[in-house]
Amino acid sequence: MYAVDMWSFGSPWRLFPHWLKAITLLVGVPAWLGFAALVATGAIFEHQNTTLTLFGVLAFVAVCQTAFVAQAAWRNDL
């Protein structure tokens, strides 16, 4: 086991495959920004389809990331 800086960009990302990193950066982050914009402007209830779609994308990315973190925890790789 090696010491990893908690705030470095690479340390938590080592658990994820390249396809999940790409989905997180290219799909998850824009979905999060869009969802945050809807909440901040108060338009979350006016655009229900958009809100639910963005929330679904966020949930999908979160479940994928959680699965790989759980796999690493199970293998004692954390």
PDB file of N, CA and C in Angstrom:
ATOM      1  N   MET A   1       0.849  -1.169   0.000  1.00  0.00           N
ATOM      2  CA  MET A   1       0.000   0.000   0.000  1.00  0.00           C
ATOM      3  C   MET A   1       0.894   1.231   0.000  1.00  0.00           C
ATOM      4  N   TYR A   2       0.480   2.235  -0.696  1.00  0.00           N
ATOM      5  CA  TYR A   2       1.269   3.454  -0.798  1.00  0.00           C
ATOM      6  C   TYR A   2       0.435   4.634  -0.329  1.00  0.00           C
ATOM      7  N   ALA A   3       1.109   5.639   0.147  1.00  0.00           N
ATOM      8  CA  ALA A   3       0.420   6.841   0.616  1.00  0.00           C
ATOM      9  C   ALA A   3      -0.021   7.670  -0.587  1.00  0.00           C
ATOM     10  N   VAL A   4      -1.264   8.057  -0.595  1.00  0.00           N
ATOM     11  CA  VAL A   4      -1.821   8.851  -1.690  1.00  0.00           C
ATOM     12  C   VAL A   4      -2.370  10.142  -1.101  1.00  0.00           C
ATOM     13  N   ASP A   5      -2.042  11.238  -1.750  1.00  0.00           N
ATOM     14  CA  ASP A   5      -2.572  12.515  -1.313  1.00  0.00           C
ATOM     15  C   ASP A   5      -4.077  12.531  -1.530  1.00  0.00           C
ATOM     16  N   MET A   6      -4.807  12.853  -0.490  1.00  0.00           N
ATOM     17  CA  MET A   6      -6.262  12.822  -0.545  1.00  0.00           C
ATOM     18  C   MET A   6      -6.826  13.806  -1.565  1.00  0.00           C
ATOM     19  N   TRP A   7      -6.147  14.905  -1.791  1.00  0.00           N
ATOM     20  CA  TRP A   7      -6.683  15.948  -2.660  1.00  0.00           C
ATOM     21  C   TRP A   7      -6.138  15.880  -4.077  1.00  0.00           C
ATOM     22  N   SER A   8      -5.347  14.888  -4.401  1.00  0.00           N
ATOM     23  CA  SER A   8      -4.845  14.790  -5.770  1.00  0.00           C
ATOM     24  C   SER A   8      -5.948  14.304  -6.697  1.00  0.00           C
ATOM     25  N   PHE A   9      -5.876  14.709  -7.949  1.00  0.00           N
ATOM     26  CA  PHE A   9      -6.927  14.380  -8.907  1.00  0.00           C
ATOM     27  C   PHE A   9      -6.892  12.906  -9.288  1.00  0.00           C
ATOM     28  N   GLY A  10      -5.728  12.298  -9.304  1.00  0.00           N
ATOM     29  CA  GLY A  10      -5.607  10.936  -9.791  1.00  0.00           C
ATOM     30  C   GLY A  10      -5.966   9.856  -8.800  1.00  0.00           C
ATOM     31  N   SER A  11      -5.891  10.126  -7.505  1.00  0.00           N
ATOM     32  CA  SER A  11      -6.061   9.063  -6.528  1.00  0.00           C
ATOM     33  C   SER A  11      -7.444   8.418  -6.525  1.00  0.00           C
ATOM     34  N   PRO A  12      -8.543   9.158  -6.458  1.00  0.00           N
ATOM     35  CA  PRO A  12      -9.826   8.467  -6.473  1.00  0.00           C
ATOM     36  C   PRO A  12     -10.190   7.915  -7.851  1.00  0.00           C
ATOM     37  N   TRP A  13      -9.569   8.436  -8.881  1.00  0.00           N
ATOM     38  CA  TRP A  13      -9.896   8.006 -10.235  1.00  0.00           C
ATOM     39  C   TRP A  13      -9.242   6.685 -10.609  1.00  0.00           C
ATOM     40  N   ARG A  14      -8.288   6.220  -9.826  1.00  0.00           N
ATOM     41  CA  ARG A  14      -7.596   4.981 -10.178  1.00  0.00           C
ATOM     42  C   ARG A  14      -8.509   3.765 -10.075  1.00  0.00           C
ATOM     43  N   LEU A  15      -9.631   3.892  -9.376  1.00  0.00           N
ATOM     44  CA  LEU A  15     -10.562   2.781  -9.217  1.00  0.00           C
ATOM     45  C   LEU A  15     -11.423   2.563 -10.451  1.00  0.00           C
ATOM     46  N   PHE A  16     -11.579   3.588 -11.268  1.00  0.00           N
ATOM     47  CA  PHE A  16     -12.530   3.540 -12.372  1.00  0.00           C
ATOM     48  C   PHE A  16     -11.851   3.207 -13.688  1.00  0.00           C
ATOM     49  N   PRO A  17     -12.525   2.433 -14.548  1.00  0.00           N
ATOM     50  CA  PRO A  17     -11.979   2.200 -15.886  1.00  0.00           C
ATOM     51  C   PRO A  17     -12.085   3.470 -16.734  1.00  0.00           C
ATOM     52  N   HIS A  18     -11.397   3.469 -17.848  1.00  0.00           N
ATOM     53  CA  HIS A  18     -11.360   4.667 -18.699  1.00  0.00           C
ATOM     54  C   HIS A  18     -12.737   5.058 -19.227  1.00  0.00           C
ATOM     55  N   TRP A  19     -13.573   4.072 -19.536  1.00  0.00           N
ATOM     56  CA  TRP A  19     -14.895   4.406 -20.069  1.00  0.00           C
ATOM     57  C   TRP A  19     -15.747   5.108 -19.025  1.00  0.00           C
ATOM     58  N   LEU A  20     -15.605   4.744 -17.761  1.00  0.00           N
ATOM     59  CA  LEU A  20     -16.385   5.398 -16.715  1.00  0.00           C
ATOM     60  C   LEU A  20     -15.855   6.803 -16.425  1.00  0.00           C
ATOM     61  N   LYS A  21     -14.553   6.983 -16.532  1.00  0.00           N
ATOM     62  CA  LYS A  21     -13.991   8.329 -16.388  1.00  0.00           C
ATOM     63  C   LYS A  21     -14.522   9.245 -17.485  1.00  0.00           C
ATOM     64  N   ALA A  22     -14.570   8.716 -18.707  1.00  0.00           N
ATOM     65  CA  ALA A  22     -15.066   9.516 -19.829  1.00  0.00           C
ATOM     66  C   ALA A  22     -16.546   9.844 -19.662  1.00  0.00           C
ATOM     67  N   ILE A  23     -17.348   8.862 -19.251  1.00  0.00           N
ATOM     68  CA  ILE A  23     -18.779   9.109 -19.048  1.00  0.00           C
ATOM     69  C   ILE A  23     -18.983  10.143 -17.937  1.00  0.00           C
ATOM     70  N   THR A  24     -18.190  10.043 -16.882  1.00  0.00           N
ATOM     71  CA  THR A  24     -18.321  10.989 -15.775  1.00  0.00           C
ATOM     72  C   THR A  24     -18.016  12.411 -16.229  1.00  0.00           C
ATOM     73  N   LEU A  25     -16.926  12.577 -16.963  1.00  0.00           N
ATOM     74  CA  LEU A  25     -16.529  13.925 -17.374  1.00  0.00           C
ATOM     75  C   LEU A  25     -17.371  14.481 -18.511  1.00  0.00           C
ATOM     76  N   LEU A  26     -17.747  13.635 -19.465  1.00  0.00           N
ATOM     77  CA  LEU A  26     -18.455  14.122 -20.649  1.00  0.00           C
ATOM     78  C   LEU A  26     -19.973  14.131 -20.502  1.00  0.00           C
ATOM     79  N   VAL A  27     -20.508  13.300 -19.620  1.00  0.00           N
ATOM     80  CA  VAL A  27     -21.963  13.202 -19.459  1.00  0.00           C
ATOM     81  C   VAL A  27     -22.399  13.603 -18.053  1.00  0.00           C
ATOM     82  N   GLY A  28     -21.717  13.075 -17.046  1.00  0.00           N
ATOM     83  CA  GLY A  28     -22.133  13.306 -15.669  1.00  0.00           C
ATOM     84  C   GLY A  28     -21.965  14.741 -15.199  1.00  0.00           C
ATOM     85  N   VAL A  29     -20.834  15.331 -15.500  1.00  0.00           N
ATOM     86  CA  VAL A  29     -20.589  16.713 -15.054  1.00  0.00           C
ATOM     87  C   VAL A  29     -21.549  17.697 -15.732  1.00  0.00           C
ATOM     88  N   PRO A  30     -21.760  17.623 -17.064  1.00  0.00           N
ATOM     89  CA  PRO A  30     -22.757  18.530 -17.656  1.00  0.00           C
ATOM     90  C   PRO A  30     -24.176  18.297 -17.122  1.00  0.00           C
ATOM     91  N   ALA A  31     -24.511  17.030 -16.847  1.00  0.00           N
ATOM     92  CA  ALA A  31     -25.836  16.756 -16.280  1.00  0.00           C
ATOM     93  C   ALA A  31     -25.953  17.364 -14.893  1.00  0.00           C
ATOM     94  N   TRP A  32     -24.885  17.267 -14.114  1.00  0.00           N
ATOM     95  CA  TRP A  32     -24.892  17.860 -12.782  1.00  0.00           C
ATOM     96  C   TRP A  32     -25.025  19.377 -12.866  1.00  0.00           C
ATOM     97  N   LEU A  33     -24.300  19.995 -13.787  1.00  0.00           N
ATOM     98  CA  LEU A  33     -24.399  21.448 -13.956  1.00  0.00           C
ATOM     99  C   LEU A  33     -25.794  21.872 -14.405  1.00  0.00           C
ATOM    100  N   GLY A  34     -26.377  21.115 -15.311  1.00  0.00           N
ATOM    101  CA  GLY A  34     -27.737  21.425 -15.761  1.00  0.00           C
ATOM    102  C   GLY A  34     -28.755  21.263 -14.650  1.00  0.00           C
ATOM    103  N   PHE A  35     -28.625  20.190 -13.874  1.00  0.00           N
ATOM    104  CA  PHE A  35     -29.532  19.976 -12.755  1.00  0.00           C
ATOM    105  C   PHE A  35     -29.370  21.079 -11.710  1.00  0.00           C
ATOM    106  N   ALA A  36     -28.120  21.457 -11.428  1.00  0.00           N
ATOM    107  CA  ALA A  36     -27.868  22.530 -10.466  1.00  0.00           C
ATOM    108  C   ALA A  36     -28.445  23.853 -10.958  1.00  0.00           C
ATOM    109  N   ALA A  37     -28.356  24.098 -12.271  1.00  0.00           N
ATOM    110  CA  ALA A  37     -28.920  25.335 -12.826  1.00  0.00           C
ATOM    111  C   ALA A  37     -30.442  25.343 -12.694  1.00  0.00           C
ATOM    112  N   LEU A  38     -31.069  24.199 -12.915  1.00  0.00           N
ATOM    113  CA  LEU A  38     -32.530  24.126 -12.759  1.00  0.00           C
ATOM    114  C   LEU A  38     -32.936  24.372 -11.313  1.00  0.00           C
ATOM    115  N   VAL A  39     -32.184  23.820 -10.386  1.00  0.00           N
ATOM    116  CA  VAL A  39     -32.505  24.031  -8.979  1.00  0.00           C
ATOM    117  C   VAL A  39     -32.268  25.485  -8.588  1.00  0.00           C
ATOM    118  N   ALA A  40     -31.149  26.053  -9.028  1.00  0.00           N
ATOM    119  CA  ALA A  40     -30.804  27.418  -8.646  1.00  0.00           C
ATOM    120  C   ALA A  40     -31.784  28.448  -9.204  1.00  0.00           C
ATOM    121  N   THR A  41     -32.294  28.200 -10.405  1.00  0.00           N
ATOM    122  CA  THR A  41     -33.230  29.149 -11.007  1.00  0.00           C
ATOM    123  C   THR A  41     -34.662  28.912 -10.577  1.00  0.00           C
ATOM    124  N   GLY A  42     -34.917  27.801  -9.925  1.00  0.00           N
ATOM    125  CA  GLY A  42     -36.272  27.489  -9.498  1.00  0.00           C
ATOM    126  C   GLY A  42     -37.134  26.894 -10.587  1.00  0.00           C
ATOM    127  N   ALA A  43     -36.536  26.509 -11.696  1.00  0.00           N
ATOM    128  CA  ALA A  43     -37.292  25.951 -12.818  1.00  0.00           C
ATOM    129  C   ALA A  43     -37.382  24.428 -12.760  1.00  0.00           C
ATOM    130  N   ILE A  44     -37.084  23.876 -11.604  1.00  0.00           N
ATOM    131  CA  ILE A  44     -37.044  22.424 -11.484  1.00  0.00           C
ATOM    132  C   ILE A  44     -38.426  21.796 -11.691  1.00  0.00           C
ATOM    133  N   PHE A  45     -39.479  22.501 -11.310  1.00  0.00           N
ATOM    134  CA  PHE A  45     -40.824  21.956 -11.471  1.00  0.00           C
ATOM    135  C   PHE A  45     -41.472  22.366 -12.786  1.00  0.00           C
ATOM    136  N   GLU A  46     -40.944  23.373 -13.439  1.00  0.00           N
ATOM    137  CA  GLU A  46     -41.495  23.802 -14.723  1.00  0.00           C
ATOM    138  C   GLU A  46     -41.051  22.884 -15.856  1.00  0.00           C
ATOM    139  N   HIS A  47     -39.853  22.339 -15.748  1.00  0.00           N
ATOM    140  CA  HIS A  47     -39.295  21.467 -16.782  1.00  0.00           C
ATOM    141  C   HIS A  47     -39.087  20.077 -16.195  1.00  0.00           C
ATOM    142  N   GLN A  48     -40.183  19.379 -15.956  1.00  0.00           N
ATOM    143  CA  GLN A  48     -40.103  18.108 -15.249  1.00  0.00           C
ATOM    144  C   GLN A  48     -39.383  17.032 -16.054  1.00  0.00           C
ATOM    145  N   ASN A  49     -39.617  16.972 -17.358  1.00  0.00           N
ATOM    146  CA  ASN A  49     -38.955  15.953 -18.169  1.00  0.00           C
ATOM    147  C   ASN A  49     -37.438  16.152 -18.184  1.00  0.00           C
ATOM    148  N   THR A  50     -37.013  17.394 -18.335  1.00  0.00           N
ATOM    149  CA  THR A  50     -35.579  17.694 -18.318  1.00  0.00           C
ATOM    150  C   THR A  50     -34.983  17.373 -16.955  1.00  0.00           C
ATOM    151  N   THR A  51     -35.688  17.749 -15.901  1.00  0.00           N
ATOM    152  CA  THR A  51     -35.204  17.494 -14.548  1.00  0.00           C
ATOM    153  C   THR A  51     -35.044  16.007 -14.289  1.00  0.00           C
ATOM    154  N   LEU A  52     -36.042  15.219 -14.657  1.00  0.00           N
ATOM    155  CA  LEU A  52     -35.976  13.778 -14.419  1.00  0.00           C
ATOM    156  C   LEU A  52     -34.923  13.104 -15.286  1.00  0.00           C
ATOM    157  N   THR A  53     -34.743  13.596 -16.499  1.00  0.00           N
ATOM    158  CA  THR A  53     -33.698  13.041 -17.365  1.00  0.00           C
ATOM    159  C   THR A  53     -32.311  13.313 -16.792  1.00  0.00           C
ATOM    160  N   LEU A  54     -32.070  14.549 -16.384  1.00  0.00           N
ATOM    161  CA  LEU A  54     -30.772  14.887 -15.794  1.00  0.00           C
ATOM    162  C   LEU A  54     -30.538  14.119 -14.499  1.00  0.00           C
ATOM    163  N   PHE A  55     -31.566  13.983 -13.685  1.00  0.00           N
ATOM    164  CA  PHE A  55     -31.437  13.223 -12.445  1.00  0.00           C
ATOM    165  C   PHE A  55     -31.174  11.750 -12.730  1.00  0.00           C
ATOM    166  N   GLY A  56     -31.807  11.206 -13.761  1.00  0.00           N
ATOM    167  CA  GLY A  56     -31.557   9.820 -14.150  1.00  0.00           C
ATOM    168  C   GLY A  56     -30.131   9.598 -14.618  1.00  0.00           C
ATOM    169  N   VAL A  57     -29.599  10.546 -15.370  1.00  0.00           N
ATOM    170  CA  VAL A  57     -28.203  10.455 -15.814  1.00  0.00           C
ATOM    171  C   VAL A  57     -27.263  10.500 -14.614  1.00  0.00           C
ATOM    172  N   LEU A  58     -27.539  11.398 -13.684  1.00  0.00           N
ATOM    173  CA  LEU A  58     -26.720  11.482 -12.472  1.00  0.00           C
ATOM    174  C   LEU A  58     -26.783  10.185 -11.673  1.00  0.00           C
ATOM    175  N   ALA A  59     -27.970   9.617 -11.567  1.00  0.00           N
ATOM    176  CA  ALA A  59     -28.123   8.362 -10.828  1.00  0.00           C
ATOM    177  C   ALA A  59     -27.367   7.233 -11.512  1.00  0.00           C
ATOM    178  N   PHE A  60     -27.417   7.170 -12.839  1.00  0.00           N
ATOM    179  CA  PHE A  60     -26.703   6.132 -13.573  1.00  0.00           C
ATOM    180  C   PHE A  60     -25.199   6.221 -13.341  1.00  0.00           C
ATOM    181  N   VAL A  61     -24.653   7.420 -13.443  1.00  0.00           N
ATOM    182  CA  VAL A  61     -23.215   7.612 -13.226  1.00  0.00           C
ATOM    183  C   VAL A  61     -22.856   7.272 -11.780  1.00  0.00           C
ATOM    184  N   ALA A  62     -23.692   7.681 -10.845  1.00  0.00           N
ATOM    185  CA  ALA A  62     -23.417   7.411  -9.432  1.00  0.00           C
ATOM    186  C   ALA A  62     -23.454   5.915  -9.131  1.00  0.00           C
ATOM    187  N   VAL A  63     -24.392   5.199  -9.710  1.00  0.00           N
ATOM    188  CA  VAL A  63     -24.478   3.755  -9.481  1.00  0.00           C
ATOM    189  C   VAL A  63     -23.262   3.051 -10.084  1.00  0.00           C
ATOM    190  N   CYS A  64     -22.839   3.465 -11.256  1.00  0.00           N
ATOM    191  CA  CYS A  64     -21.642   2.879 -11.871  1.00  0.00           C
ATOM    192  C   CYS A  64     -20.408   3.131 -11.011  1.00  0.00           C
ATOM    193  N   GLN A  65     -20.241   4.347 -10.539  1.00  0.00           N
ATOM    194  CA  GLN A  65     -19.092   4.649  -9.695  1.00  0.00           C
ATOM    195  C   GLN A  65     -19.151   3.886  -8.377  1.00  0.00           C
ATOM    196  N   THR A  66     -20.331   3.788  -7.803  1.00  0.00           N
ATOM    197  CA  THR A  66     -20.490   3.056  -6.548  1.00  0.00           C
ATOM    198  C   THR A  66     -20.156   1.587  -6.716  1.00  0.00           C
ATOM    199  N   ALA A  67     -20.518   1.020  -7.855  1.00  0.00           N
ATOM    200  CA  ALA A  67     -20.210  -0.389  -8.107  1.00  0.00           C
ATOM    201  C   ALA A  67     -18.704  -0.624  -8.135  1.00  0.00           C
ATOM    202  N   PHE A  68     -17.959   0.262  -8.758  1.00  0.00           N
ATOM    203  CA  PHE A  68     -16.509   0.076  -8.821  1.00  0.00           C
ATOM    204  C   PHE A  68     -15.832   0.366  -7.483  1.00  0.00           C
ATOM    205  N   VAL A  69     -16.362   1.298  -6.708  1.00  0.00           N
ATOM    206  CA  VAL A  69     -15.823   1.540  -5.374  1.00  0.00           C
ATOM    207  C   VAL A  69     -16.115   0.338  -4.474  1.00  0.00           C
ATOM    208  N   ALA A  70     -17.321  -0.222  -4.579  1.00  0.00           N
ATOM    209  CA  ALA A  70     -17.661  -1.403  -3.786  1.00  0.00           C
ATOM    210  C   ALA A  70     -16.787  -2.590  -4.175  1.00  0.00           C
ATOM    211  N   GLN A  71     -16.520  -2.726  -5.469  1.00  0.00           N
ATOM    212  CA  GLN A  71     -15.633  -3.806  -5.930  1.00  0.00           C
ATOM    213  C   GLN A  71     -14.232  -3.633  -5.354  1.00  0.00           C
ATOM    214  N   ALA A  72     -13.725  -2.417  -5.348  1.00  0.00           N
ATOM    215  CA  ALA A  72     -12.397  -2.156  -4.788  1.00  0.00           C
ATOM    216  C   ALA A  72     -12.400  -2.404  -3.275  1.00  0.00           C
ATOM    217  N   ALA A  73     -13.484  -2.044  -2.596  1.00  0.00           N
ATOM    218  CA  ALA A  73     -13.558  -2.288  -1.171  1.00  0.00           C
ATOM    219  C   ALA A  73     -13.608  -3.794  -0.883  1.00  0.00           C
ATOM    220  N   TRP A  74     -14.343  -4.515  -1.702  1.00  0.00           N
ATOM    221  CA  TRP A  74     -14.443  -5.966  -1.531  1.00  0.00           C
ATOM    222  C   TRP A  74     -13.086  -6.638  -1.723  1.00  0.00           C
ATOM    223  N   ARG A  75     -12.317  -6.139  -2.682  1.00  0.00           N
ATOM    224  CA  ARG A  75     -10.989  -6.698  -2.952  1.00  0.00           C
ATOM    225  C   ARG A  75      -9.910  -6.115  -2.047  1.00  0.00           C
ATOM    226  N   ASN A  76     -10.307  -5.193  -1.157  1.00  0.00           N
ATOM    227  CA  ASN A  76      -9.398  -4.537  -0.234  1.00  0.00           C
ATOM    228  C   ASN A  76      -8.322  -3.745  -0.987  1.00  0.00           C
ATOM    229  N   ASP A  77      -8.743  -3.039  -2.048  1.00  0.00           N
ATOM    230  CA  ASP A  77      -7.832  -2.234  -2.876  1.00  0.00           C
ATOM    231  C   ASP A  77      -7.874  -0.754  -2.538  1.00  0.00           C
ATOM    232  N   LEU A  78      -8.647  -0.378  -1.554  1.00  0.00           N
ATOM    233  CA  LEU A  78      -8.772   1.053  -1.247  1.00  0.00           C
ATOM    234  C   LEU A  78      -7.581   1.592  -0.514  1.00  0.00           C
TER     235      LEU A  78
END
